[in-house]
Coordinates of C-alpha atoms in Angstrom, one line a residue:
M1 CA 10.1 13.3 -34.6
N2 CA 13.8 13.2 -34.9
G3 CA 16.2 10.7 -35.5
L4 CA 17.0 9.8 -31.5
Q5 CA 13.6 9.8 -30.7
R6 CA 12.8 7.2 -33.5
G7 CA 15.3 5.3 -32.1
M8 CA 13.3 4.3 -29.1
I9 CA 10.8 2.0 -29.3
F10 CA 8.0 1.6 -26.6
F11 CA 6.6 -2.0 -25.3
G12 CA 8.6 -3.5 -28.3
G13 CA 10.3 -6.3 -26.0
M14 CA 13.6 -4.9 -26.7
A15 CA 16.1 -4.1 -24.1
L16 CA 15.9 -0.5 -23.3
L17 CA 17.8 -0.1 -20.1
F18 CA 21.0 1.9 -20.9
S19 CA 20.9 -0.2 -24.1
C20 CA 18.9 1.7 -27.0
A21 CA 20.7 2.2 -30.2
S22 CA 23.0 5.0 -30.2
S23 CA 24.8 6.6 -33.1
P24 CA 28.7 5.6 -33.4
A25 CA 31.1 7.7 -31.2
P26 CA 32.5 9.6 -34.0
K27 CA 36.0 9.6 -34.3
E28 CA 38.4 12.1 -33.0
T29 CA 37.8 15.4 -34.7
A30 CA 38.3 19.2 -34.8
S31 CA 34.4 19.1 -36.8
R32 CA 31.7 21.2 -35.1
P33 CA 30.4 19.4 -32.2
P34 CA 26.8 18.3 -31.7
L35 CA 24.1 20.8 -30.6
W36 CA 23.9 18.7 -27.0
V37 CA 27.6 19.3 -26.6
T38 CA 27.1 23.3 -27.0
D39 CA 23.7 23.4 -25.6
K40 CA 22.1 21.1 -24.1
E41 CA 18.6 22.8 -23.4
A42 CA 18.3 23.7 -27.0
A43 CA 19.1 20.0 -28.3
Y44 CA 17.1 18.5 -25.4
P45 CA 14.8 21.2 -23.9
N46 CA 14.2 19.8 -20.0
A47 CA 10.1 19.8 -20.7
E48 CA 10.8 17.1 -23.1
W49 CA 13.8 15.3 -21.6
L50 CA 15.9 14.5 -18.4
C51 CA 19.3 14.8 -19.5
V52 CA 23.0 14.5 -18.3
V53 CA 26.2 15.5 -20.2
E54 CA 29.7 15.0 -18.7
R55 CA 33.1 15.5 -20.1
R56 CA 36.0 12.9 -19.3
S57 CA 39.6 12.3 -20.6
D58 CA 38.0 8.7 -21.9
R59 CA 34.6 7.5 -22.6
G60 CA 34.1 5.3 -20.0
A61 CA 34.8 7.7 -17.2
A62 CA 32.1 10.2 -19.2
E63 CA 29.7 7.8 -19.6
A64 CA 29.9 6.7 -16.1
A65 CA 29.7 10.4 -14.5
A66 CA 26.8 11.1 -17.1
M67 CA 24.7 7.6 -15.6
N68 CA 25.4 8.5 -12.1
G69 CA 24.3 12.2 -12.8
L70 CA 21.0 10.8 -14.1
A71 CA 20.6 8.4 -11.5
G72 CA 21.2 11.6 -8.8
L73 CA 18.0 13.6 -10.7
F74 CA 16.0 10.4 -9.0
R75 CA 17.3 10.8 -5.8
L76 CA 17.4 6.9 -5.3
D77 CA 19.5 5.0 -3.5
I78 CA 21.1 3.2 -5.8
Q79 CA 22.4 0.1 -3.4
S80 CA 19.0 -0.4 -2.1
V81 CA 17.3 -0.1 -5.5
T82 CA 19.6 -2.5 -7.1
E83 CA 18.6 -5.3 -4.2
T84 CA 15.0 -4.6 -4.5
N85 CA 15.5 -5.2 -8.3
Q86 CA 17.8 -8.4 -7.7
R87 CA 15.1 -9.8 -5.5
F88 CA 12.5 -9.0 -8.0
A89 CA 14.5 -10.8 -10.7
Q90 CA 14.8 -14.1 -8.6
M91 CA 11.0 -13.9 -8.1
L92 CA 10.2 -13.3 -11.4
G93 CA 12.7 -16.5 -12.4
G94 CA 10.3 -18.7 -10.4
K95 CA 6.6 -19.8 -10.7
A96 CA 6.1 -15.9 -10.4
G97 CA 7.0 -15.9 -13.7
E98 CA 3.8 -17.3 -14.7
T99 CA 1.6 -14.4 -13.4
S100 CA 0.4 -11.5 -15.5
L101 CA 3.8 -9.4 -15.0
T102 CA 4.6 -8.5 -18.6
Q103 CA 5.9 -5.4 -18.6
S104 CA 7.7 -6.0 -15.5
R105 CA 9.4 -9.4 -17.2
D106 CA 10.3 -7.1 -19.7
F107 CA 12.3 -4.8 -17.2
E108 CA 13.7 -8.2 -15.4
Q109 CA 15.3 -9.2 -18.7
E110 CA 16.8 -5.5 -19.3
L111 CA 18.3 -5.9 -15.7
K112 CA 20.3 -9.4 -16.8
T113 CA 21.3 -8.1 -20.1
T114 CA 22.4 -4.6 -19.7
S115 CA 24.4 -2.4 -17.4
N116 CA 22.2 0.2 -15.6
V117 CA 22.1 2.6 -13.2
A118 CA 19.3 2.5 -10.3
G119 CA 17.2 0.4 -12.9
L120 CA 16.1 2.9 -14.7
V121 CA 14.8 2.1 -18.2
G122 CA 14.3 4.0 -21.8
V123 CA 17.7 5.4 -21.5
Q124 CA 19.5 6.9 -24.4
R125 CA 22.9 7.5 -24.5
D126 CA 25.7 9.2 -27.3
F127 CA 28.9 10.2 -27.4
W128 CA 31.4 13.0 -29.1
T129 CA 35.1 12.9 -29.2
A130 CA 37.6 15.6 -29.9
G131 CA 41.4 15.4 -29.5
G132 CA 41.7 14.1 -25.9
D133 CA 38.1 15.0 -24.6
V134 CA 35.2 12.7 -24.6
A135 CA 31.5 14.1 -23.9
A136 CA 29.0 12.0 -22.9
I137 CA 25.2 12.2 -22.8
V138 CA 22.3 10.1 -21.2
R139 CA 19.0 11.3 -21.6
M140 CA 15.4 10.1 -21.0
N141 CA 12.4 11.2 -23.0
R142 CA 9.8 12.1 -20.5
K143 CA 6.5 11.3 -22.5
E144 CA 7.7 7.7 -23.7
S145 CA 9.3 7.0 -19.8
I146 CA 6.0 8.4 -18.4
A147 CA 4.2 5.8 -20.6
R148 CA 6.6 3.0 -19.7
Y149 CA 6.7 3.5 -15.8
S150 CA 2.8 4.0 -15.7
A151 CA 2.0 0.7 -17.3
M152 CA 4.5 -1.1 -15.3
I153 CA 2.9 0.5 -12.1
R154 CA -0.6 -0.3 -13.0
E155 CA 0.5 -4.1 -14.0
N156 CA 2.6 -4.7 -10.9
S157 CA -0.9 -2.9 -8.8
S158 CA -3.4 -5.5 -10.5
V159 CA -1.3 -8.3 -9.9
I160 CA -0.6 -7.1 -6.1
R161 CA -4.3 -7.0 -5.6
S162 CA -4.6 -10.5 -6.9
L163 CA -2.2 -11.9 -4.7
K164 CA -3.7 -10.3 -1.7
E165 CA -7.2 -11.4 -3.0
D166 CA -6.3 -15.3 -3.1
A167 CA -4.4 -14.7 0.5
Q168 CA -7.5 -13.5 1.8
R169 CA -9.3 -16.8 0.9
M170 CA -6.6 -19.3 2.2
P171 CA -6.3 -17.9 6.0
A172 CA -3.3 -19.1 8.3
T173 CA -1.7 -21.3 5.1
F174 CA 2.2 -21.1 3.4
D175 CA -0.2 -20.0 0.4
A176 CA -1.3 -17.1 2.1
Y177 CA 2.2 -16.2 3.6
E178 CA 3.9 -16.9 -0.1
N179 CA 1.3 -14.7 -1.6
L180 CA 1.8 -11.8 0.5
N181 CA 5.5 -12.2 0.8
S182 CA 5.8 -12.5 -2.9
A183 CA 3.1 -9.0 -3.4
A184 CA 5.6 -7.1 -0.8
N185 CA 8.9 -8.1 -3.2
I186 CA 6.6 -6.7 -6.3
A187 CA 5.7 -3.7 -4.3
A188 CA 9.1 -2.8 -3.7
V189 CA 10.2 -2.3 -6.7
T190 CA 6.7 -0.7 -7.7
D191 CA 7.8 1.7 -5.2
N192 CA 10.6 2.6 -6.9
F193 CA 8.8 2.8 -10.1
Q194 CA 6.6 5.4 -8.7
S195 CA 9.4 7.6 -7.0
I196 CA 11.0 7.6 -10.7
L197 CA 7.7 8.5 -12.3
S198 CA 7.1 11.4 -9.8
I199 CA 10.6 12.8 -11.2
L200 CA 9.5 12.4 -14.7
D201 CA 5.9 13.8 -14.2
P202 CA 5.8 16.0 -11.0
S203 CA 2.3 16.0 -11.5
S204 CA 2.1 12.5 -10.4
T205 CA 4.0 13.2 -6.8
G206 CA 1.0 13.1 -4.9
N207 CA -0.9 10.1 -6.7
K208 CA -1.4 7.1 -4.1
L209 CA -0.5 3.4 -5.1
E210 CA -3.8 1.3 -4.3
Y211 CA -1.7 -1.6 -2.4
G212 CA -0.3 1.5 -0.1
N213 CA 3.7 0.5 -0.2
A214 CA 5.9 -2.5 0.2
E215 CA 5.8 -1.9 3.8
A216 CA 2.3 -2.1 4.5
L217 CA 2.5 -5.4 2.4
K218 CA 5.7 -6.8 4.5
T219 CA 3.1 -6.7 7.7
L220 CA 0.6 -8.3 6.2
A221 CA 3.0 -11.1 5.1
Q222 CA 4.3 -11.0 8.9
N223 CA 0.7 -11.1 10.2
A224 CA 0.1 -14.1 8.0
A225 CA 3.1 -16.1 8.8
R226 CA 2.3 -15.6 12.8
D227 CA -1.3 -17.3 11.7
I228 CA 0.3 -20.6 10.9
V229 CA 1.0 -22.7 13.6
I230 CA 3.3 -26.1 13.1
T231 CA 2.9 -28.9 15.2
V232 CA 6.6 -30.4 15.6
T233 CA 7.1 -34.0 16.3
V234 CA 10.3 -36.0 16.3
A235 CA 10.8 -39.4 17.3
G236 CA 13.9 -41.1 18.3
D237 CA 15.1 -37.3 19.1
D238 CA 16.5 -38.6 22.7
S239 CA 18.0 -35.2 23.4
G240 CA 15.5 -33.1 22.0
R241 CA 18.1 -31.1 20.0
I242 CA 16.4 -32.0 16.5
A243 CA 12.7 -30.8 17.3
K244 CA 14.4 -27.6 18.8
A245 CA 16.3 -26.9 15.5
F246 CA 12.9 -27.5 13.7
S247 CA 11.1 -25.1 16.1
Q248 CA 14.0 -22.4 15.8
Y249 CA 13.9 -22.7 12.0
F250 CA 10.3 -22.2 11.5
T251 CA 10.3 -19.3 14.6
Q252 CA 13.2 -17.4 12.4
K253 CA 10.8 -17.6 9.6
G254 CA 8.1 -16.0 11.6
F255 CA 5.7 -19.2 11.9
R256 CA 4.5 -20.3 15.4
T257 CA 5.5 -24.0 16.8
N258 CA 4.0 -26.3 19.3
A259 CA 5.1 -29.5 20.8
A260 CA 1.8 -30.5 21.5
A261 CA -0.5 -32.3 18.5
G262 CA -4.0 -30.4 18.0
A263 CA -6.0 -28.4 15.3
N264 CA -3.2 -26.8 14.1
P265 CA -2.9 -26.0 10.7
Y266 CA 0.5 -28.3 9.7
V267 CA 2.0 -31.2 11.7
L268 CA 6.0 -31.8 11.0
R269 CA 6.1 -35.5 11.4
A270 CA 10.1 -36.5 11.9
Q271 CA 11.9 -39.7 12.7
F272 CA 15.3 -39.9 13.5
E273 CA 17.9 -42.6 13.6
M274 CA 21.4 -42.8 14.6
A275 CA 23.6 -45.7 14.9
P276 CA 27.4 -46.9 15.0
V277 CA 29.0 -48.1 11.9
D278 CA 31.1 -50.9 11.9
M279 CA 34.2 -49.8 9.8
K280 CA 37.9 -50.9 9.8
N281 CA 39.9 -47.9 11.1
E282 CA 42.6 -47.6 13.6
R283 CA 42.1 -44.2 14.8
F284 CA 38.5 -43.0 14.1
V285 CA 35.1 -44.8 14.8
F286 CA 32.0 -43.6 13.0
S287 CA 28.2 -42.9 13.5
R288 CA 25.6 -42.8 10.8
Y289 CA 22.3 -40.8 11.3
K290 CA 18.9 -40.8 9.3
L291 CA 16.5 -38.1 9.4
Q292 CA 12.9 -38.4 7.5
A293 CA 10.5 -35.7 7.8
S294 CA 7.0 -34.8 6.2
L295 CA 4.9 -31.9 6.3
E296 CA 1.0 -32.7 6.6
D297 CA -1.3 -29.9 6.1
K298 CA -4.6 -29.9 8.5
K299 CA -6.5 -32.6 6.0
G300 CA -3.6 -35.1 6.9
A301 CA -2.0 -34.7 3.1
G302 CA 1.3 -34.5 2.7
V303 CA 2.9 -31.2 1.3
F304 CA 6.5 -31.5 1.8
T305 CA 9.2 -34.0 2.7
F306 CA 12.9 -34.0 3.1
L307 CA 15.5 -37.0 3.4
D308 CA 19.1 -36.5 5.0
E309 CA 21.5 -39.1 5.6
R310 CA 25.2 -38.9 6.8
R311 CA 27.9 -40.6 8.3
D312 CA 30.9 -39.0 10.3
G313 CA 33.9 -40.2 12.1
A314 CA 35.6 -39.2 15.2
L315 CA 38.0 -40.6 18.3
T316 CA 35.2 -41.7 20.3
P317 CA 31.7 -43.1 19.9
S318 CA 30.6 -39.9 22.1
E319 CA 32.3 -37.3 19.9
A320 CA 31.1 -39.3 16.4
Q321 CA 27.1 -38.8 17.7
Q322 CA 28.0 -35.2 18.5
T323 CA 29.3 -34.5 15.5
N324 CA 26.1 -36.0 13.7
L325 CA 23.9 -34.2 15.8
R326 CA 25.5 -30.8 14.8
K327 CA 25.7 -31.8 11.4
V328 CA 21.8 -32.5 11.3
E329 CA 21.3 -29.2 13.3
A330 CA 23.0 -27.5 10.8
A331 CA 21.3 -29.0 7.7
I332 CA 17.9 -28.0 9.2
A333 CA 18.9 -24.4 10.3
D334 CA 20.6 -23.1 6.8
G335 CA 21.4 -26.4 4.9
D336 CA 19.6 -29.0 2.7
F337 CA 16.6 -28.6 5.1
A338 CA 16.3 -25.0 4.6
A339 CA 16.9 -24.5 1.1
K340 CA 14.2 -27.1 0.2
F341 CA 11.7 -26.0 2.5
D342 CA 12.3 -22.4 0.8
A343 CA 12.0 -23.9 -2.5
Y344 CA 9.0 -25.5 -1.4
L345 CA 7.2 -22.1 -0.2
D346 CA 8.5 -20.5 -3.9
S347 CA 6.3 -23.3 -5.4
L348 CA 3.1 -22.2 -4.0
L349 CA 3.0 -19.0 -6.0
K350 CA 0.7 -19.6 -9.1

């Protein structure tokens, strides 16, 4: 094992994503270049390494070119992979962090603390400078990287299996929906791991993931959402606009709504009040609204509550009321209610 190989630590909890220790960049010199500069294959045989060498006029440009070249070997859509990794990191930052995702939590920490290309892990880099020319090398040891990705795939697949099993035990519930939604997010990043592994180890190309793929899990989550029916009742909603805003929000999430009470799994009970406010103002008249809402499960237990109060002014009482109605509609659609309800869903993942 040479010095470069000893520099990599497998499962050590250290950030491996383009952060493995590399030898200091040598001073500009006319001395003999390292072997990887003159004969990359001799220094790092393709059977053991994936390796890219690029030369540019400065270190930053050389490194960027080499990193992009390495990412290109995996034929990944960098923007798509980056977005998938970001969603995965956000999920791990919440309750999902309590699940058995040891390997993937290490991966998530690497995403936070280092620059990377397409979320590749276990990458080493070195540089050599001569005059105004800089050579950069980025490389991945196949054996060690195969072990790392294989471990993450096994771990993620196990967690996905557990999430699916839990969802099956809780049909037509937000818990089932959130479990499957989280499983789909984990599957998206695991699909990428499998794509990377197939390049590192061509013999794994035909391997099938036990959960299928992320798209299959997204379909399961969408079906789980359609199984959820929410009865929406709003007292004091003379215009019907508040109930409509709630129904539109839940429908946009993929759930179904019903305006009549029945044997539905959930009931949203809300109380809306709006009244003029006596304030000394020569130009504006003011109106205040108060919205209280509680979501109950089929046992009648409250699982989510919301309170919103606001005061606004306008030139006439009618305009003040209309302004308040628009504000409460916005709060439900993409404001405080939407944010707090999303947080409630996130909290369901144990």
